[in-house]
mmCIF file of C-alpha atoms in Angstrom:
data_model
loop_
_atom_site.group_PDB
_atom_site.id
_atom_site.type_symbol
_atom_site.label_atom_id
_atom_site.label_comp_id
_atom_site.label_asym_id
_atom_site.label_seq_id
_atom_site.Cartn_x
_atom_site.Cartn_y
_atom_site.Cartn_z
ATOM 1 C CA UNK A 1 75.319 -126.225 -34.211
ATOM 2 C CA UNK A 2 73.379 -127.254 -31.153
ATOM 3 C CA UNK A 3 69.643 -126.428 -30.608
ATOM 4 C CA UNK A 4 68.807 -124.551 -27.734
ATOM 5 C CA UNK A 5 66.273 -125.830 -24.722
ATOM 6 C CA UNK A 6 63.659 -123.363 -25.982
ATOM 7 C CA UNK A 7 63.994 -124.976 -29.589
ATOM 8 C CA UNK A 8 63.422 -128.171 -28.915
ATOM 9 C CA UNK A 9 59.870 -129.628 -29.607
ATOM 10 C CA UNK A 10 57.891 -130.886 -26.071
ATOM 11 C CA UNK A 11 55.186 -133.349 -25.743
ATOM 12 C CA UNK A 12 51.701 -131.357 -25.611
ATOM 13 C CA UNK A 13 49.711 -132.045 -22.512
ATOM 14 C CA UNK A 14 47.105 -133.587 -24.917
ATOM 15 C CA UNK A 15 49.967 -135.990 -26.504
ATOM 16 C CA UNK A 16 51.437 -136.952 -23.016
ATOM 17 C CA UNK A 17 47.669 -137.696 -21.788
ATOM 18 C CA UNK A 18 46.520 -140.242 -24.856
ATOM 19 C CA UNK A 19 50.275 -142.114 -24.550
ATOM 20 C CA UNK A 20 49.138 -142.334 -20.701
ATOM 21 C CA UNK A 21 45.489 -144.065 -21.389
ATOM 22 C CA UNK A 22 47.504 -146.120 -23.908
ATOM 23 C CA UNK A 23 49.638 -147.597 -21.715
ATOM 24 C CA UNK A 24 47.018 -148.138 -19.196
ATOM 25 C CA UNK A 25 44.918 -149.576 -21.559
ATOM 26 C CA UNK A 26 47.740 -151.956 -22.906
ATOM 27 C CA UNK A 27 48.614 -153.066 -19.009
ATOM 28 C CA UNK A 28 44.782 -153.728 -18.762
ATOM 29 C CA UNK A 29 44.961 -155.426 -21.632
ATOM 30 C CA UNK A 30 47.503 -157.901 -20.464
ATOM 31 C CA UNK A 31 45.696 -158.999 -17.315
ATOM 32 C CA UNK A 32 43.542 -162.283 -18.632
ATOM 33 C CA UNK A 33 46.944 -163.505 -20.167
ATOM 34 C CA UNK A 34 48.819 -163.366 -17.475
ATOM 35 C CA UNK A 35 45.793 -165.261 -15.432
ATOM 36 C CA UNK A 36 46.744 -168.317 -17.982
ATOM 37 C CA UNK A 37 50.399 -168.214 -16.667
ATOM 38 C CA UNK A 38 48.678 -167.987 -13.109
ATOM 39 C CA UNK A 39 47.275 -171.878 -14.370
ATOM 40 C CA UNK A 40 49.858 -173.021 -15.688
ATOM 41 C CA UNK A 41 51.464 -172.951 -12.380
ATOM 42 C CA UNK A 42 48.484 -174.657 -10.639
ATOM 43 C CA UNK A 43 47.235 -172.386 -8.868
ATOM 44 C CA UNK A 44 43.299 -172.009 -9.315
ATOM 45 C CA UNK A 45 41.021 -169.018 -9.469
ATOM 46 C CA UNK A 46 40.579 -168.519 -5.933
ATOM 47 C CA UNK A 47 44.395 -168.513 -5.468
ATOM 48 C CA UNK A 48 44.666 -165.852 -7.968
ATOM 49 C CA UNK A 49 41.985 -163.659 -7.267
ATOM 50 C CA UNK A 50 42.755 -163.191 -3.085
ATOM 51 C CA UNK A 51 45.535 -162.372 -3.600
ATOM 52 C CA UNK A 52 45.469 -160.032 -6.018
ATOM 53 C CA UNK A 53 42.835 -158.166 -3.739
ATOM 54 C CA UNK A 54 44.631 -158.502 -1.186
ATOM 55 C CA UNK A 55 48.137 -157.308 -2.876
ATOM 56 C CA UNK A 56 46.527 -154.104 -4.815
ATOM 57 C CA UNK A 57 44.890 -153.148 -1.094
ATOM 58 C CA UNK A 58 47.622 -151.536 0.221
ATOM 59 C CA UNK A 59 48.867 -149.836 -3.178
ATOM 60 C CA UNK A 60 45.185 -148.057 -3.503
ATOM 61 C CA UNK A 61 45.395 -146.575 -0.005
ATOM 62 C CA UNK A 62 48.832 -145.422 0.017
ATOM 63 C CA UNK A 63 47.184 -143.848 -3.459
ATOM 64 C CA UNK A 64 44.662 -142.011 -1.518
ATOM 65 C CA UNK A 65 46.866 -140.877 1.372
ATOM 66 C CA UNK A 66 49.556 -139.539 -1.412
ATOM 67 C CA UNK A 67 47.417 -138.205 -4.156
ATOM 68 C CA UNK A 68 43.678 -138.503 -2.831
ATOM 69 C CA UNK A 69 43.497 -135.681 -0.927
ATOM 70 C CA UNK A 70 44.461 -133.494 -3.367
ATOM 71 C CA UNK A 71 41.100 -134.628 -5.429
ATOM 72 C CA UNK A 72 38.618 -134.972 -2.989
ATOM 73 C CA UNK A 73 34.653 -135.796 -3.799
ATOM 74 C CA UNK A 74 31.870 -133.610 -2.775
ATOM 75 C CA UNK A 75 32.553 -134.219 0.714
ATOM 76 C CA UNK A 76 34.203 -137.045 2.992
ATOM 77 C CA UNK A 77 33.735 -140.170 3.352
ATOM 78 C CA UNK A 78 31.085 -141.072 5.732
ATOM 79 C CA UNK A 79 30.061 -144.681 7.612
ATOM 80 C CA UNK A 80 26.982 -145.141 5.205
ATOM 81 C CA UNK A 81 29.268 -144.672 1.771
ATOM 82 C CA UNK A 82 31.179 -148.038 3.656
ATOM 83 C CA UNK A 83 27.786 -149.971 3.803
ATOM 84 C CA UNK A 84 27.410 -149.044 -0.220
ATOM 85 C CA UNK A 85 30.724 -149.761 -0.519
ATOM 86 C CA UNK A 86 30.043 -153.124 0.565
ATOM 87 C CA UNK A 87 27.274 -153.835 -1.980
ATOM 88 C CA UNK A 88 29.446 -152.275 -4.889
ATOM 89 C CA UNK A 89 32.526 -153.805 -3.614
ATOM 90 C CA UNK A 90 30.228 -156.922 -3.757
ATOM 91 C CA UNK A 91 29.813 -156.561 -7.530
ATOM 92 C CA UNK A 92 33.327 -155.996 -8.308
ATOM 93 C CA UNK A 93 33.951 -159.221 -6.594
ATOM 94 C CA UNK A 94 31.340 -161.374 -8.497
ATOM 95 C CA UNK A 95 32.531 -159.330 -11.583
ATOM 96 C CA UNK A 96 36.171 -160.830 -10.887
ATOM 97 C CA UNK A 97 35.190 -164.186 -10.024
ATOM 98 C CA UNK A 98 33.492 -164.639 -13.220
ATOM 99 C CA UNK A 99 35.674 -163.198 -15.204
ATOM 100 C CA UNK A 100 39.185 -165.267 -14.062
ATOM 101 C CA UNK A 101 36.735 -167.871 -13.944
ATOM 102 C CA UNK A 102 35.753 -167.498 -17.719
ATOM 103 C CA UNK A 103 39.377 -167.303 -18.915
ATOM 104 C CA UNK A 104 40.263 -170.490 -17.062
ATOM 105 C CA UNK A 105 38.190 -171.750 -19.413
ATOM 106 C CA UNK A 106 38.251 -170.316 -22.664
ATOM 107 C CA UNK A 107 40.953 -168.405 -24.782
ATOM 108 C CA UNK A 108 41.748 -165.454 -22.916
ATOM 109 C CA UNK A 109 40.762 -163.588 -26.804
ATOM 110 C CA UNK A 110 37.020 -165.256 -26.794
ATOM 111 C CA UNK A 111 36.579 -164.139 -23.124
ATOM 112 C CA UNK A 112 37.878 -160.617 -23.615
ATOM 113 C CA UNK A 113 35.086 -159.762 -26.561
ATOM 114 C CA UNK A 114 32.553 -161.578 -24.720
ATOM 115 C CA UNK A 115 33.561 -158.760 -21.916
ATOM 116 C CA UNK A 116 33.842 -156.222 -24.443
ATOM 117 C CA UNK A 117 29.946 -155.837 -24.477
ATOM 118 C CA UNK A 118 29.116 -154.464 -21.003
ATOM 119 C CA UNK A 119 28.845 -150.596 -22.449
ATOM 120 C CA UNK A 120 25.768 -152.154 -24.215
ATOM 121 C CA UNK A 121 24.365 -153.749 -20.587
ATOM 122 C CA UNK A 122 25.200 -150.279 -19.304
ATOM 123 C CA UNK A 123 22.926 -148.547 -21.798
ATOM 124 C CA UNK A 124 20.319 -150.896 -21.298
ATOM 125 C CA UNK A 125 20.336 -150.647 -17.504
ATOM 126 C CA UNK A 126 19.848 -147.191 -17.898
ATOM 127 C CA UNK A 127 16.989 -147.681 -20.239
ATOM 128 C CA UNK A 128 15.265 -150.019 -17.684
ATOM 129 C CA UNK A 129 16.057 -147.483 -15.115
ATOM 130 C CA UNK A 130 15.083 -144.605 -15.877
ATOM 131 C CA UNK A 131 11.817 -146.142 -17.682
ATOM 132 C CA UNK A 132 12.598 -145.013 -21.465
ATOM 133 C CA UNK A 133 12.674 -146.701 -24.058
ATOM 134 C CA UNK A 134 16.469 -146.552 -26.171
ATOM 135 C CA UNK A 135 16.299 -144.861 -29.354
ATOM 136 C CA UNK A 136 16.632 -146.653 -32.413
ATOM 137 C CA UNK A 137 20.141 -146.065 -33.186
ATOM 138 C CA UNK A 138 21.081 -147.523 -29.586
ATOM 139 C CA UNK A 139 19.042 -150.307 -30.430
ATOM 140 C CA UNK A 140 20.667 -151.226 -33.999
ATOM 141 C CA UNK A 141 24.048 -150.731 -32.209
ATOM 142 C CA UNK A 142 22.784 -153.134 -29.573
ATOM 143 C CA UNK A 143 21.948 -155.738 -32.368
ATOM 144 C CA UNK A 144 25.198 -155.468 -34.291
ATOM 145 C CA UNK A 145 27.334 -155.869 -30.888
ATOM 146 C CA UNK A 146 25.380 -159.365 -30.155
ATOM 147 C CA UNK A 147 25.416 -160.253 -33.457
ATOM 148 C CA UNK A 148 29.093 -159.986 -33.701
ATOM 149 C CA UNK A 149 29.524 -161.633 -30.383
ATOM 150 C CA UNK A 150 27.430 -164.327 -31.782
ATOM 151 C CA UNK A 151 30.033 -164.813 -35.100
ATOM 152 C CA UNK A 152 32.700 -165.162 -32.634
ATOM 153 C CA UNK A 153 30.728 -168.046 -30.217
ATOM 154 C CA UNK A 154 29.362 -169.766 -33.342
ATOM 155 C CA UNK A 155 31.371 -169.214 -36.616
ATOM 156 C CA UNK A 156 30.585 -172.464 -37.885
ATOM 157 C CA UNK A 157 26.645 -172.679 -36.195
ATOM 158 C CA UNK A 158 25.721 -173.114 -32.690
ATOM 159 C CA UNK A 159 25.811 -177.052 -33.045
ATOM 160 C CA UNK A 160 29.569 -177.090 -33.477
ATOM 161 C CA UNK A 161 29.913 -175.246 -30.313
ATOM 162 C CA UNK A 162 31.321 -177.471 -27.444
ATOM 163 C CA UNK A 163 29.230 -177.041 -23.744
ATOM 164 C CA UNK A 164 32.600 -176.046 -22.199
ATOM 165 C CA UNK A 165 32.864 -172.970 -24.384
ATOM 166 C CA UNK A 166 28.978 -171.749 -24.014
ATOM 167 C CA UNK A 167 29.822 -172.343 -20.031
ATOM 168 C CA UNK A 168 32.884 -169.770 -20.536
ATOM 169 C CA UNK A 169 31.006 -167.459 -22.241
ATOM 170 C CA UNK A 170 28.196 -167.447 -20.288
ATOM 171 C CA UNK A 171 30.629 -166.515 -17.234
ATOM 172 C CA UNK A 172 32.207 -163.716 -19.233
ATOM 173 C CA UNK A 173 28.579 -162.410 -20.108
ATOM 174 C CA UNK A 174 27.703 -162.690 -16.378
ATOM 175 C CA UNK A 175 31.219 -160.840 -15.461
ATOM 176 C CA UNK A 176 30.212 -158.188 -18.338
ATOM 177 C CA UNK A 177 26.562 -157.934 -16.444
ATOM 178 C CA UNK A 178 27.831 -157.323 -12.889
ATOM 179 C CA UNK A 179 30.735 -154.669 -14.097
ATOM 180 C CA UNK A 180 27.986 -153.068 -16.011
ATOM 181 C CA UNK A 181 25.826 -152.797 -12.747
ATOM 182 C CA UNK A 182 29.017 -151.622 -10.639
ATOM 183 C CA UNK A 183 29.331 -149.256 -13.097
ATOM 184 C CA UNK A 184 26.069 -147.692 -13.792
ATOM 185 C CA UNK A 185 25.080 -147.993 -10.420
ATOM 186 C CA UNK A 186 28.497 -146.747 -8.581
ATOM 187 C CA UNK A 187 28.777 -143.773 -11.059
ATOM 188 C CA UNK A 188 26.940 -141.381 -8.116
ATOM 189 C CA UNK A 189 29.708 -142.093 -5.170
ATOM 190 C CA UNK A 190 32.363 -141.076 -7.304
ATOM 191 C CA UNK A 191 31.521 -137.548 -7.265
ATOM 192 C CA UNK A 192 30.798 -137.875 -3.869
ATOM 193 C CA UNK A 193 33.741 -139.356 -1.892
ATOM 194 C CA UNK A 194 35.894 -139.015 -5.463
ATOM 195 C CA UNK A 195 37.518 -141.682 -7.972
ATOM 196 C CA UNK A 196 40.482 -142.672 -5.846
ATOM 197 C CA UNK A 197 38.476 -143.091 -2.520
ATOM 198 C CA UNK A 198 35.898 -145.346 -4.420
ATOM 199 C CA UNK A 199 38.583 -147.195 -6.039
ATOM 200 C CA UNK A 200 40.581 -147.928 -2.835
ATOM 201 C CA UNK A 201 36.986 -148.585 -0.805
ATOM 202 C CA UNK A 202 35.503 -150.840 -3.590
ATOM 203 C CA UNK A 203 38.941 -153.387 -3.960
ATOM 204 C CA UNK A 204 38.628 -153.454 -0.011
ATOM 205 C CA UNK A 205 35.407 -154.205 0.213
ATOM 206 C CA UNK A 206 36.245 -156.755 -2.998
ATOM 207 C CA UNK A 207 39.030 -158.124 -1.115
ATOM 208 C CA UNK A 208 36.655 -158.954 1.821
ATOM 209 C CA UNK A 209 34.278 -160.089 -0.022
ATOM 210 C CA UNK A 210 36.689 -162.789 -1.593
ATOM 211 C CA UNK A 211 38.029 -163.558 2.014
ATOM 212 C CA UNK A 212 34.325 -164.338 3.216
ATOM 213 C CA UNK A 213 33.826 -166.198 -0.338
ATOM 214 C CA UNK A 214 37.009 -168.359 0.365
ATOM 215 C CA UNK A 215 35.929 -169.085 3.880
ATOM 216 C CA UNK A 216 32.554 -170.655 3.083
ATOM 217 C CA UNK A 217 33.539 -172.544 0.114
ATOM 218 C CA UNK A 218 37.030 -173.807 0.868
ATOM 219 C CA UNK A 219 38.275 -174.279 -2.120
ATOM 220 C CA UNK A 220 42.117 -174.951 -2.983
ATOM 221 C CA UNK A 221 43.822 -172.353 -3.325
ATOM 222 C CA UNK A 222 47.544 -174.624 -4.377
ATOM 223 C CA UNK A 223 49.498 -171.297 -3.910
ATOM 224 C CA UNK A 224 53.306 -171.993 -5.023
ATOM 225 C CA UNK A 225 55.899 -169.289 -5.728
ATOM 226 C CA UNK A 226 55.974 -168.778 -9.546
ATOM 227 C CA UNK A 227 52.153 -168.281 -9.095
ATOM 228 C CA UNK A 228 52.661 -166.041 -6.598
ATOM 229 C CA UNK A 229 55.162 -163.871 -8.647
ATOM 230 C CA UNK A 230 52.319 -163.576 -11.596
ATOM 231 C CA UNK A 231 49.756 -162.696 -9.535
ATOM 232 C CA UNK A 232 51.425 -160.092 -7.745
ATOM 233 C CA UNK A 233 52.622 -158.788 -11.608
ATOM 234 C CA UNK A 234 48.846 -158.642 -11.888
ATOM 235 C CA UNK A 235 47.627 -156.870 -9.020
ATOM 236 C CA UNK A 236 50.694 -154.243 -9.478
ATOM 237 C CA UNK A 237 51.111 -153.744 -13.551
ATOM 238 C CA UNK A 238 47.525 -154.770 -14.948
ATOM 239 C CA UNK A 239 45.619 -153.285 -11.868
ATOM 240 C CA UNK A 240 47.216 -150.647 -9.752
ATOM 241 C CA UNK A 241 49.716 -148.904 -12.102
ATOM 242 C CA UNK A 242 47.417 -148.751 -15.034
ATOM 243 C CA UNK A 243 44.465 -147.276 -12.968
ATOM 244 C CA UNK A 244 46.598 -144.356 -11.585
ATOM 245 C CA UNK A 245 47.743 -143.965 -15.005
ATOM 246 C CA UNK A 246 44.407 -144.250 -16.292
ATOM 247 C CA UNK A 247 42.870 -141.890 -13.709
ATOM 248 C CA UNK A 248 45.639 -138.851 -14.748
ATOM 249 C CA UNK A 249 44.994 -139.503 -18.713
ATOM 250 C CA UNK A 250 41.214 -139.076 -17.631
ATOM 251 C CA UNK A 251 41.877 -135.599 -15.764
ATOM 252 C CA UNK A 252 43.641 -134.566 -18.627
ATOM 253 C CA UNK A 253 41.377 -134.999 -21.464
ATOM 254 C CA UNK A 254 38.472 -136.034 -20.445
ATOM 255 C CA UNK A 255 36.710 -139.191 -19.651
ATOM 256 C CA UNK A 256 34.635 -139.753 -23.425
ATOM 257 C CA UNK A 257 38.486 -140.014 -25.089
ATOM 258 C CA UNK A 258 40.096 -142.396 -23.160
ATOM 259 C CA UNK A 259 36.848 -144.219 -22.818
ATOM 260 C CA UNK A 260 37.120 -144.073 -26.979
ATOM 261 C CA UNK A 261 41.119 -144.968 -26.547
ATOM 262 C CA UNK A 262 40.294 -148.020 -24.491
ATOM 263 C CA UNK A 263 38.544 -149.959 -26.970
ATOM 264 C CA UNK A 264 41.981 -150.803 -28.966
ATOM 265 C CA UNK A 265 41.781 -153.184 -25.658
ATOM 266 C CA UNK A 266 40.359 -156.298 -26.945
ATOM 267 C CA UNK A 267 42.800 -156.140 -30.058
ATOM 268 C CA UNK A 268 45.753 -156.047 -27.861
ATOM 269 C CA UNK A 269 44.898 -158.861 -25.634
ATOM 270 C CA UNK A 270 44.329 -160.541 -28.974
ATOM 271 C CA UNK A 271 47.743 -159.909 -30.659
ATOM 272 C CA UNK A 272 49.369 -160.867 -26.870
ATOM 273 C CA UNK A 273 47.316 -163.843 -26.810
ATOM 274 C CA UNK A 274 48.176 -165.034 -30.429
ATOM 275 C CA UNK A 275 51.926 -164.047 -29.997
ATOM 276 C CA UNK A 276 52.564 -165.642 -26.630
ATOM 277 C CA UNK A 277 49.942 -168.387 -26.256
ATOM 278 C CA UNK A 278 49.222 -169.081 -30.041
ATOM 279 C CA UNK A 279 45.638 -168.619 -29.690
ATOM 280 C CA UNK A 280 44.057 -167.877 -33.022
ATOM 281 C CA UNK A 281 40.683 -166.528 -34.106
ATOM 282 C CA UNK A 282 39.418 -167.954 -37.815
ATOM 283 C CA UNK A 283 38.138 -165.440 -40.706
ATOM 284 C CA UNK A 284 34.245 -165.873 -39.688
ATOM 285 C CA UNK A 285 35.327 -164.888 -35.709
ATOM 286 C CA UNK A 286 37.769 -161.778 -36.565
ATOM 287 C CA UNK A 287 34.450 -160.096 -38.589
ATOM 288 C CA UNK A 288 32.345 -160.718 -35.373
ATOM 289 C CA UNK A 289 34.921 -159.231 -33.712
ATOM 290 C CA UNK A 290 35.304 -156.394 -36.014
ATOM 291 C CA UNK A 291 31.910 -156.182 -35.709
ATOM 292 C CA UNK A 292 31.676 -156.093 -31.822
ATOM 293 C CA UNK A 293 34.213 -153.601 -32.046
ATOM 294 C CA UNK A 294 32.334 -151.077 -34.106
ATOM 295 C CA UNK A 295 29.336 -151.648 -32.414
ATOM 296 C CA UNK A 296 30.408 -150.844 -28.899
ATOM 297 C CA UNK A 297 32.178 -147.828 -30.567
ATOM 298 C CA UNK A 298 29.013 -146.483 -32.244
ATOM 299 C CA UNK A 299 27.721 -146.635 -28.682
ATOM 300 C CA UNK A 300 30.433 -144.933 -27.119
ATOM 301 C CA UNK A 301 30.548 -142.269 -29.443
ATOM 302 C CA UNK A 302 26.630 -141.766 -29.455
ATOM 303 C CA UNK A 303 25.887 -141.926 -25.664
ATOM 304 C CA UNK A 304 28.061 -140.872 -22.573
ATOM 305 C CA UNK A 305 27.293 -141.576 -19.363
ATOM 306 C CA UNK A 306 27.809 -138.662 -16.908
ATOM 307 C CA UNK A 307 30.499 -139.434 -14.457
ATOM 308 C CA UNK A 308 30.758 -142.787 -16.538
ATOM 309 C CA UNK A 309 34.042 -142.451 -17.782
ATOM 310 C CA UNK A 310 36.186 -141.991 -14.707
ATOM 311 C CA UNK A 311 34.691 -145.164 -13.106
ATOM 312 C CA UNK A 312 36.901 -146.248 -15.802
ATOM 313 C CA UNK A 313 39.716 -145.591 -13.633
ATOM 314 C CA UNK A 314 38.871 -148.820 -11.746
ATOM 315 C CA UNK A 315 40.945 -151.243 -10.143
ATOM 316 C CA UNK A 316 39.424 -153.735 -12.124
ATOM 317 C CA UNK A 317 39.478 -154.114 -16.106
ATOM 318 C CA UNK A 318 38.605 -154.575 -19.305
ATOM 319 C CA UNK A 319 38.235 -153.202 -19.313
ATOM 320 C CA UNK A 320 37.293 -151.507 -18.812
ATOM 321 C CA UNK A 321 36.672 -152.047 -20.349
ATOM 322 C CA UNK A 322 38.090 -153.974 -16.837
#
């Protein structure tokens, strides 16, 4: 007996939209690993990070000119949004740069929960910006992030912790800082030039940004071809794919789930990272990051930025989370 087409059980729209933020979130997930088979190669930060700007460039605009004018902001884009494109662009970069950066340094796991806590920076920017004070429960959420963060840095006390990891960290934190002001700060020119034009102006303007960056400082870049394969797996699977995918699981349900869905990030970059690089977290650093976990969670769930979430659907991540 054979079931008929009408029989047969279909994905619901809700379904189809959380696998969707799932996969994007995994393919976010997987970006700071991949960076460590950038190094193993040779090449160096600034190797990586032009050219993934420069790679994911094209892929954003062809985005926009296939599916961006379909979704269109308040109105178009004008030359003033490219000047504030320039400043946010700006952030994105420094964001990146500290965050490759970080995981050159440190497991790719450490740096990722370090990361984890810009939705706490966010909240506090926007505390200090509007000039109020959080409420209490922000502020015991707040606490229990950084005190988990702390249990990861410093299981056995801070005097067992080397200077090279506290350097990491601190770039992470400083990555975390700068995404958290590109976010808060950026959230406005969504809604008016829309997500996809911001995206594909922003990773320009990041792209330049890096170009200018590499010009002044000079640094080797020791580009060679297995790097350049990673890098471009980067810029098209952790970075362009998963933001398109990303974007549709947003205009399905909503931006406060698939923020929520997202933070199952930092547990899959830490199951990838053990699994394929071996890196391993002791009992005292998985409770900090349980605890980071549920802290940035109780945040989520209690505040929501408006417009916040679909500056999720970013051509960077994390994240993100990036």
């Amino acid at each position: 007996m054979t079931t008929s087409p009408q029989s047969q059980p279909a994905a619901t729209p809700a379904g189809s939209a959380l696998m969707i933020v799932l996969l994007a979130t995994v393919a976010f997930a997987m970006k700071g690993l991949l960076a460590k088979f950038v190094y193993a190669t040779g090449m160096t930060v600034d190797g990586l990070l032009l050219l993934r700007f420069l790679i994911a460039m094209p892929f954003f605009w062809a985005g926009v000119f296939w599916f961006g004018k379909h979704r269109p902001g308040e109105r178009k884009m004008k030359p003033l949004d490219l000047a504030w494109g320039a400043l946010y662009g700006g952030l994105f970069f420094a964001a990146a740069l500290f965050d490759f950066t970080a995981v050159s340094l440190i497991d790719v796991t450490i740096s990722r929960i370090v990361l984890f806590t810009f939705p706490a920076v966010v909240l506090i920017l926007e505390g200090l910006h509007k000039r109020r004070f959080p409420p209490m429960r922000q502020i015991v959420c707040f606490v229990v992030t950084y005190f988990g963060l702390m249990m990861v840095l410093a299981p056995s006390g801070f005097g067992e912790v080397s200077d090279g990891l506290w350097y990491g960290a601190l770039l992470a934190f400083a990555s975390a800082l700068t995404y958290a002001c590109y976010l808060y700060f950026g959230q406005r020119m969504i809604t008016v030039i829309g997500s996809m034009h911001f995206a594909a102006l922003v990773n320009t303007m990041a792209g330049l940004s890096m170009v200018l960056y590499q010009l002044i400082m000079q640094k080797p870049l020791n580009l060679n071809l297995d790097g350049v394969l990673w890098t471009a797996g980067i810029s098209i699977f952790c970075t362009v794919i998963p933001f398109f995918l990303l974007y549709e699981g947003i205009r399905r349900i909503g931006a406060t789930q698939a923020s929520l869905i997202s933070l199952s990030g930092p547990a899959m970059t830490f199951f990838a990272a053990w699994l394929l690089l071996g890196e391993m977290l002791t009992l005292p650093q998985l409770i900090g990051f349980a605890v980071v976990t549920i802290g940035v969670a109780s945040l989520k769930n209690s505040f929501s930025l408006a417009g916040l979430g679909r500056l999720l659907a970013r051509p960077f991540a994390s994240n993100t989370k990036l």
